């Protein structure tokens, strides 16, 4: 019970964030994504297969490269060459809310990639508090 009270008090007091900008349809959020398993980026096929068994949605992604750290990059099979989504009307809630989504690992809002037309900013700036 105390845990829940603490959780809601924390939620009420924590700063609110808003989304600014607009989508430039670059498709970056659907390609070359790094997925995490057990708190670390996926680096081999075995871990990806395990993840697919736990979460069927992972079947939507295929390995599309590797970065300089050996982390595997994944791309969504629904992404069309023109950067549009083949299943736009049936896309997941996560895709609908992106980039206003929180990391499952840290619980914090993700940082949109450089190419993204959106930014996530605190509702109130420092000057608003003084
Ligand atoms: S389902 Fe569509 S919006 Fe979601 S990651 Fe795939 S291509 Fe992108
Ligand atoms: S990365 Fe940002 S701008 Fe690019 S398609 Fe995704 S939401 Fe739109």
Coordinates of N, CA and C and ligand atoms in Angstrom, one line a residue:
X1 N 0.8 -1.2 0.0 CA 0.0 0.0 0.0 C 0.9 1.3 0.0
X2 N 1.9 1.3 0.9 CA 2.8 2.4 1.0 C 3.5 2.6 -0.3
X3 N 3.8 1.5 -0.9 CA 4.6 1.5 -2.2 C 3.7 2.3 -3.2
X4 N 2.4 2.0 -3.3 CA 1.5 2.6 -4.2 C 1.4 4.1 -3.9
X5 N 1.3 4.5 -2.7 CA 1.2 5.9 -2.3 C 2.4 6.6 -2.8
X6 N 3.6 6.0 -2.5 CA 4.8 6.6 -2.9 C 4.9 6.8 -4.4
X7 N 4.4 5.7 -5.1 CA 4.4 5.8 -6.6 C 3.6 6.9 -7.1
X8 N 2.3 7.1 -6.6 CA 1.5 8.1 -7.1 C 2.0 9.5 -6.7
X9 N 2.5 9.6 -5.5 CA 3.1 10.9 -5.1 C 4.2 11.4 -6.0
X10 N 5.1 10.4 -6.3 CA 6.2 10.6 -7.2 C 5.7 11.0 -8.6
X11 N 4.7 10.4 -9.0 CA 4.1 10.7 -10.4 C 3.5 12.1 -10.4
X12 N 2.8 12.5 -9.3 CA 2.2 13.8 -9.2 C 3.3 14.9 -9.2
X13 N 4.4 14.6 -8.5 CA 5.4 15.6 -8.4 C 6.4 15.7 -9.5
X14 N 6.5 14.6 -10.3 CA 7.5 14.6 -11.3 C 7.2 15.6 -12.5
X15 N 8.2 16.1 -13.2 CA 7.9 17.1 -14.2 C 7.2 16.5 -15.4
X16 N 6.3 17.3 -16.0 CA 5.5 16.8 -17.2 C 6.3 17.1 -18.4
X17 N 6.1 16.3 -19.4 CA 6.8 16.5 -20.7 C 5.8 16.7 -21.8
X18 N 6.2 17.5 -22.8 CA 5.3 17.6 -24.0 C 6.1 17.4 -25.3
X19 N 5.4 17.0 -26.3 CA 6.0 16.7 -27.6 C 5.9 18.0 -28.5
X20 N 7.1 18.3 -29.1 CA 7.1 19.5 -30.0 C 7.6 19.1 -31.3
X21 N 7.2 19.8 -32.4 CA 7.6 19.5 -33.7 C 6.6 18.6 -34.5
X22 N 7.0 18.1 -35.6 CA 6.1 17.2 -36.4 C 6.9 16.1 -37.1
X23 N 6.2 15.1 -37.6 CA 6.9 14.0 -38.2 C 7.3 14.4 -39.6
X24 N 8.6 14.2 -40.0 CA 9.0 14.5 -41.3 C 9.0 13.3 -42.2
X25 N 8.5 12.2 -41.7 CA 8.3 10.9 -42.4 C 9.7 10.4 -42.9
X26 N 10.7 10.5 -42.1 CA 12.0 10.0 -42.4 C 12.1 8.4 -42.3
X27 N 11.2 7.9 -41.5 CA 11.2 6.4 -41.3 C 12.3 5.9 -40.4
X28 N 13.0 6.8 -39.8 CA 14.2 6.4 -38.9 C 13.7 5.6 -37.7
X29 N 12.5 5.9 -37.2 CA 12.1 5.2 -36.0 C 11.7 3.7 -36.3
X30 N 11.6 3.4 -37.6 CA 11.1 2.0 -38.0 C 12.3 1.2 -38.5
X31 N 13.5 1.9 -38.6 CA 14.6 1.1 -39.2 C 15.9 1.4 -38.3
X32 N 16.8 0.4 -38.3 CA 18.0 0.4 -37.6 C 17.8 0.7 -36.1
X33 N 16.9 0.0 -35.5 CA 16.5 0.1 -34.1 C 17.4 -0.8 -33.3
X34 N 17.8 -0.4 -32.1 CA 18.5 -1.3 -31.2 C 17.5 -1.8 -30.1
X35 N 17.4 -3.1 -30.0 CA 16.5 -3.7 -29.0 C 17.3 -4.2 -27.9
X36 N 16.7 -4.1 -26.7 CA 17.4 -4.6 -25.5 C 16.8 -5.9 -25.0
X37 N 17.6 -6.7 -24.4 CA 17.2 -7.9 -23.7 C 18.0 -8.1 -22.5
X38 N 17.4 -8.3 -21.4 CA 18.1 -8.4 -20.1 C 19.0 -7.2 -19.8
X39 N 18.5 -6.0 -20.2 CA 19.1 -4.8 -19.9 C 20.3 -4.4 -20.8
X40 N 20.6 -5.2 -21.8 CA 21.7 -4.9 -22.7 C 21.3 -5.0 -24.2
X41 N 21.9 -4.3 -25.1 CA 21.5 -4.4 -26.5 C 21.7 -5.8 -27.0
X42 N 20.9 -6.2 -27.9 CA 21.0 -7.6 -28.5 C 22.2 -7.6 -29.4
X43 N 23.0 -8.6 -29.2 CA 24.3 -8.8 -30.0 C 24.3 -10.1 -30.7
X44 N 23.4 -11.0 -30.5 CA 23.5 -12.2 -31.2 C 22.1 -12.8 -31.5
X45 N 22.0 -13.7 -32.4 CA 20.8 -14.3 -32.9 C 20.0 -15.1 -31.8
X46 N 20.7 -15.8 -31.0 CA 20.1 -16.6 -29.9 C 19.2 -15.7 -29.0
X47 N 19.8 -14.6 -28.6 CA 19.0 -13.7 -27.7 C 17.8 -13.2 -28.4
X48 N 17.9 -12.9 -29.7 CA 16.8 -12.3 -30.5 C 15.7 -13.4 -30.6
X49 N 16.1 -14.7 -30.8 CA 15.1 -15.8 -30.9 C 14.4 -15.9 -29.6
X50 N 15.1 -15.8 -28.5 CA 14.5 -15.9 -27.1 C 13.5 -14.8 -27.0
X51 N 13.8 -13.6 -27.4 CA 12.9 -12.4 -27.3 C 11.7 -12.6 -28.1
X52 N 11.8 -13.2 -29.3 CA 10.7 -13.5 -30.2 C 9.7 -14.5 -29.5
X53 N 10.3 -15.4 -28.8 CA 9.4 -16.4 -28.1 C 8.6 -15.7 -27.0
X54 N 9.2 -14.7 -26.3 CA 8.6 -14.0 -25.2 C 7.6 -13.0 -25.7
X55 N 7.9 -12.4 -26.8 CA 7.1 -11.3 -27.4 C 6.9 -11.5 -28.9
X56 N 5.7 -11.9 -29.2 CA 5.4 -12.2 -30.6 C 5.6 -11.0 -31.6
X57 N 5.5 -9.8 -31.0 CA 5.6 -8.6 -31.9 C 7.0 -8.5 -32.5
X58 N 8.0 -9.1 -31.8 CA 9.4 -9.0 -32.3 C 9.5 -9.7 -33.6
X59 N 8.5 -10.6 -34.0 CA 8.6 -11.3 -35.3 C 8.5 -10.3 -36.4
X60 N 8.0 -9.1 -36.1 CA 7.8 -8.0 -37.1 C 9.1 -7.4 -37.5
X61 N 10.2 -7.7 -36.8 CA 11.5 -7.1 -37.1 C 12.5 -8.1 -37.7
X62 N 13.4 -7.6 -38.5 CA 14.5 -8.4 -39.1 C 15.8 -7.7 -38.9
X63 N 16.9 -8.4 -38.7 CA 18.2 -7.8 -38.5 C 18.6 -7.1 -39.8
X64 N 19.0 -5.8 -39.7 CA 19.3 -5.1 -40.9 C 20.7 -4.5 -40.9
X65 N 21.5 -4.8 -39.9 CA 22.9 -4.3 -39.8 C 23.4 -4.4 -38.4
X66 N 24.6 -3.9 -38.3 CA 25.3 -3.9 -37.0 C 26.0 -2.6 -36.8
X67 N 26.1 -2.1 -35.6 CA 26.8 -0.8 -35.4 C 28.3 -1.1 -35.0
X68 N 29.0 -0.1 -34.7 CA 30.4 -0.2 -34.4 C 30.6 -0.9 -33.0
X69 N 29.6 -1.0 -32.2 CA 29.7 -1.7 -30.9 C 29.3 -3.2 -31.0
X70 N 28.9 -3.6 -32.2 CA 28.5 -5.0 -32.4 C 27.1 -5.2 -32.0
X71 N 26.3 -4.1 -31.8 CA 24.9 -4.2 -31.5 C 24.1 -4.4 -32.8
X72 N 23.2 -5.3 -32.8 CA 22.4 -5.6 -34.0 C 21.3 -4.5 -34.2
X73 N 21.2 -4.1 -35.5 CA 20.2 -3.1 -35.8 C 19.0 -3.8 -36.5
X74 N 17.8 -3.5 -36.1 CA 16.6 -4.1 -36.6 C 15.7 -3.2 -37.4
X75 N 15.0 -3.7 -38.4 CA 14.1 -2.9 -39.2 C 12.8 -3.6 -39.2
X76 N 11.7 -2.8 -39.2 CA 10.3 -3.3 -39.2 C 10.0 -3.8 -40.7
X77 N 9.4 -5.0 -40.7 CA 9.0 -5.6 -42.0 C 7.8 -4.7 -42.7
X78 N 7.1 -3.9 -41.9 CA 6.0 -3.2 -42.4 C 6.5 -1.8 -43.0
X79 N 7.7 -1.5 -42.9 CA 8.2 -0.3 -43.5 C 8.4 -0.4 -45.0
X80 N 7.7 0.5 -45.7 CA 7.8 0.5 -47.2 C 9.0 1.3 -47.7
X81 N 9.4 1.1 -48.9 CA 10.6 1.9 -49.4 C 10.4 3.4 -49.4
X82 N 9.1 3.8 -49.4 CA 8.9 5.3 -49.4 C 8.7 5.8 -47.9
X83 N 9.2 5.0 -47.0 CA 9.1 5.3 -45.5 C 7.7 5.3 -44.9
X84 N 6.7 4.8 -45.7 CA 5.4 4.7 -45.1 C 5.2 3.4 -44.4
X85 N 4.2 3.3 -43.6 CA 3.9 2.0 -42.9 C 2.9 1.2 -43.6
X86 N 3.2 0.0 -43.9 CA 2.3 -0.9 -44.7 C 1.0 -1.1 -43.9
X87 N 1.1 -1.1 -42.5 CA 0.0 -1.4 -41.6 C -0.4 -0.2 -40.8
X88 N -0.3 0.9 -41.4 CA -0.5 2.2 -40.6 C -1.8 2.1 -39.7
X89 N -2.9 1.7 -40.2 CA -4.1 1.7 -39.4 C -4.2 0.6 -38.4
X90 N -3.3 -0.3 -38.5 CA -3.3 -1.4 -37.5 C -2.0 -1.5 -36.7
X91 N -1.2 -0.4 -36.8 CA 0.0 -0.3 -36.1 C -0.2 -0.3 -34.6
X92 N 0.8 -0.8 -33.8 CA 0.7 -0.9 -32.4 C 0.5 0.4 -31.7
X93 N 0.1 0.3 -30.4 CA -0.1 1.5 -29.6 C 1.3 2.2 -29.4
X94 N 2.3 1.4 -29.3 CA 3.7 1.9 -29.2 C 4.0 2.8 -30.4
X95 N 3.8 2.3 -31.6 CA 4.0 3.0 -32.8 C 3.2 4.3 -32.8
X96 N 1.9 4.2 -32.3 CA 1.1 5.4 -32.4 C 1.6 6.5 -31.4
X97 N 2.1 6.1 -30.3 CA 2.6 7.0 -29.3 C 4.0 7.6 -29.6
X98 N 4.8 6.9 -30.4 CA 6.2 7.2 -30.6 C 6.3 8.7 -31.1
X99 N 7.2 9.5 -30.6 CA 8.3 9.2 -29.7 C 8.0 9.4 -28.3
X100 N 6.7 9.7 -27.9 CA 6.4 9.9 -26.5 C 6.2 8.6 -25.8
X101 N 7.3 7.8 -25.8 CA 7.2 6.5 -25.2 C 8.4 6.4 -24.2
X102 N 8.2 5.5 -23.2 CA 9.3 5.4 -22.2 C 10.1 4.1 -22.5
X103 N 11.3 4.1 -22.2 CA 12.2 2.9 -22.3 C 11.8 1.9 -21.3
X104 N 11.7 0.6 -21.7 CA 11.3 -0.4 -20.7 C 12.4 -0.7 -19.8
X105 N 13.7 -0.3 -20.2 CA 14.8 -0.6 -19.4 C 15.0 0.5 -18.3
X106 N 14.9 1.8 -18.7 CA 15.2 2.9 -17.7 C 13.9 3.5 -17.2
X107 N 12.8 3.4 -17.9 CA 11.5 4.0 -17.4 C 11.5 5.5 -17.8
X108 N 12.5 5.9 -18.6 CA 12.5 7.4 -19.0 C 12.1 7.5 -20.4
X109 N 11.7 8.7 -20.8 CA 11.3 8.9 -22.2 C 12.5 8.7 -23.1
X110 N 12.3 8.1 -24.3 CA 13.4 7.8 -25.2 C 13.9 9.2 -25.8
X111 N 15.1 9.2 -26.2 CA 15.6 10.4 -26.9 C 15.3 10.1 -28.4
X112 N 14.5 10.9 -29.1 CA 14.2 10.7 -30.5 C 15.5 10.7 -31.3
X113 N 15.7 10.0 -32.4 CA 16.9 10.0 -33.2 C 17.1 11.4 -33.8
X114 N 18.4 11.7 -34.1 CA 18.7 13.0 -34.7 C 17.8 13.5 -35.8
X115 N 17.5 12.5 -36.7 CA 16.7 12.8 -37.9 C 15.2 13.1 -37.6
X116 N 14.8 12.8 -36.4 CA 13.4 13.0 -36.0 C 13.0 14.4 -35.9
X117 N 11.8 14.7 -36.4 CA 11.3 16.1 -36.4 C 10.7 16.5 -35.1
X118 N 10.6 15.5 -34.1 CA 10.0 15.8 -32.8 C 11.1 16.0 -31.7
X119 N 10.8 16.7 -30.7 CA 11.6 16.8 -29.5 C 10.7 16.6 -28.3
X120 N 11.2 16.1 -27.2 CA 10.4 15.9 -26.0 C 11.0 16.9 -25.0
X121 N 10.1 17.8 -24.6 CA 10.6 18.9 -23.7 C 9.8 19.0 -22.4
X122 N 10.4 19.5 -21.3 CA 9.7 19.7 -20.1 C 8.6 20.7 -20.3
X123 N 7.4 20.4 -19.7 CA 6.3 21.4 -19.9 C 6.6 22.8 -19.4
X124 N 7.4 22.8 -18.2 CA 7.8 24.0 -17.7 C 9.3 24.1 -17.8
X125 N 9.8 25.3 -18.1 CA 11.2 25.5 -18.2 C 11.7 26.0 -16.8
X126 N 13.0 26.0 -16.7 CA 13.7 26.4 -15.4 C 13.1 27.7 -14.9
X127 N 13.1 28.7 -15.9 CA 12.6 30.1 -15.5 C 11.2 30.1 -15.0
X128 N 10.4 29.1 -15.4 CA 9.0 29.1 -14.9 C 8.9 28.8 -13.4
X129 N 9.9 28.2 -12.8 CA 9.9 27.9 -11.4 C 10.4 29.0 -10.5
X130 N 11.1 30.0 -11.1 CA 11.6 31.1 -10.2 C 11.0 32.4 -10.5
Ligands
LIG1 S1 4.5 -1.1 -37.7 FE1 4.7 0.7 -39.0 S2 5.0 2.5 -37.6 FE2 5.4 0.6 -36.5 S3 7.6 0.2 -36.6 FE3 6.6 -0.9 -38.3 S4 6.6 0.5 -40.1 FE4 7.0 1.7 -38.2
LIG2 S1 11.9 9.3 -36.6 FE1 10.4 11.0 -36.0 S2 10.2 12.2 -37.9 FE2 11.1 10.2 -38.5 S3 9.3 9.0 -39.1 FE3 9.8 8.6 -36.9 S4 8.4 10.0 -35.8 FE4 8.5 10.7 -37.9

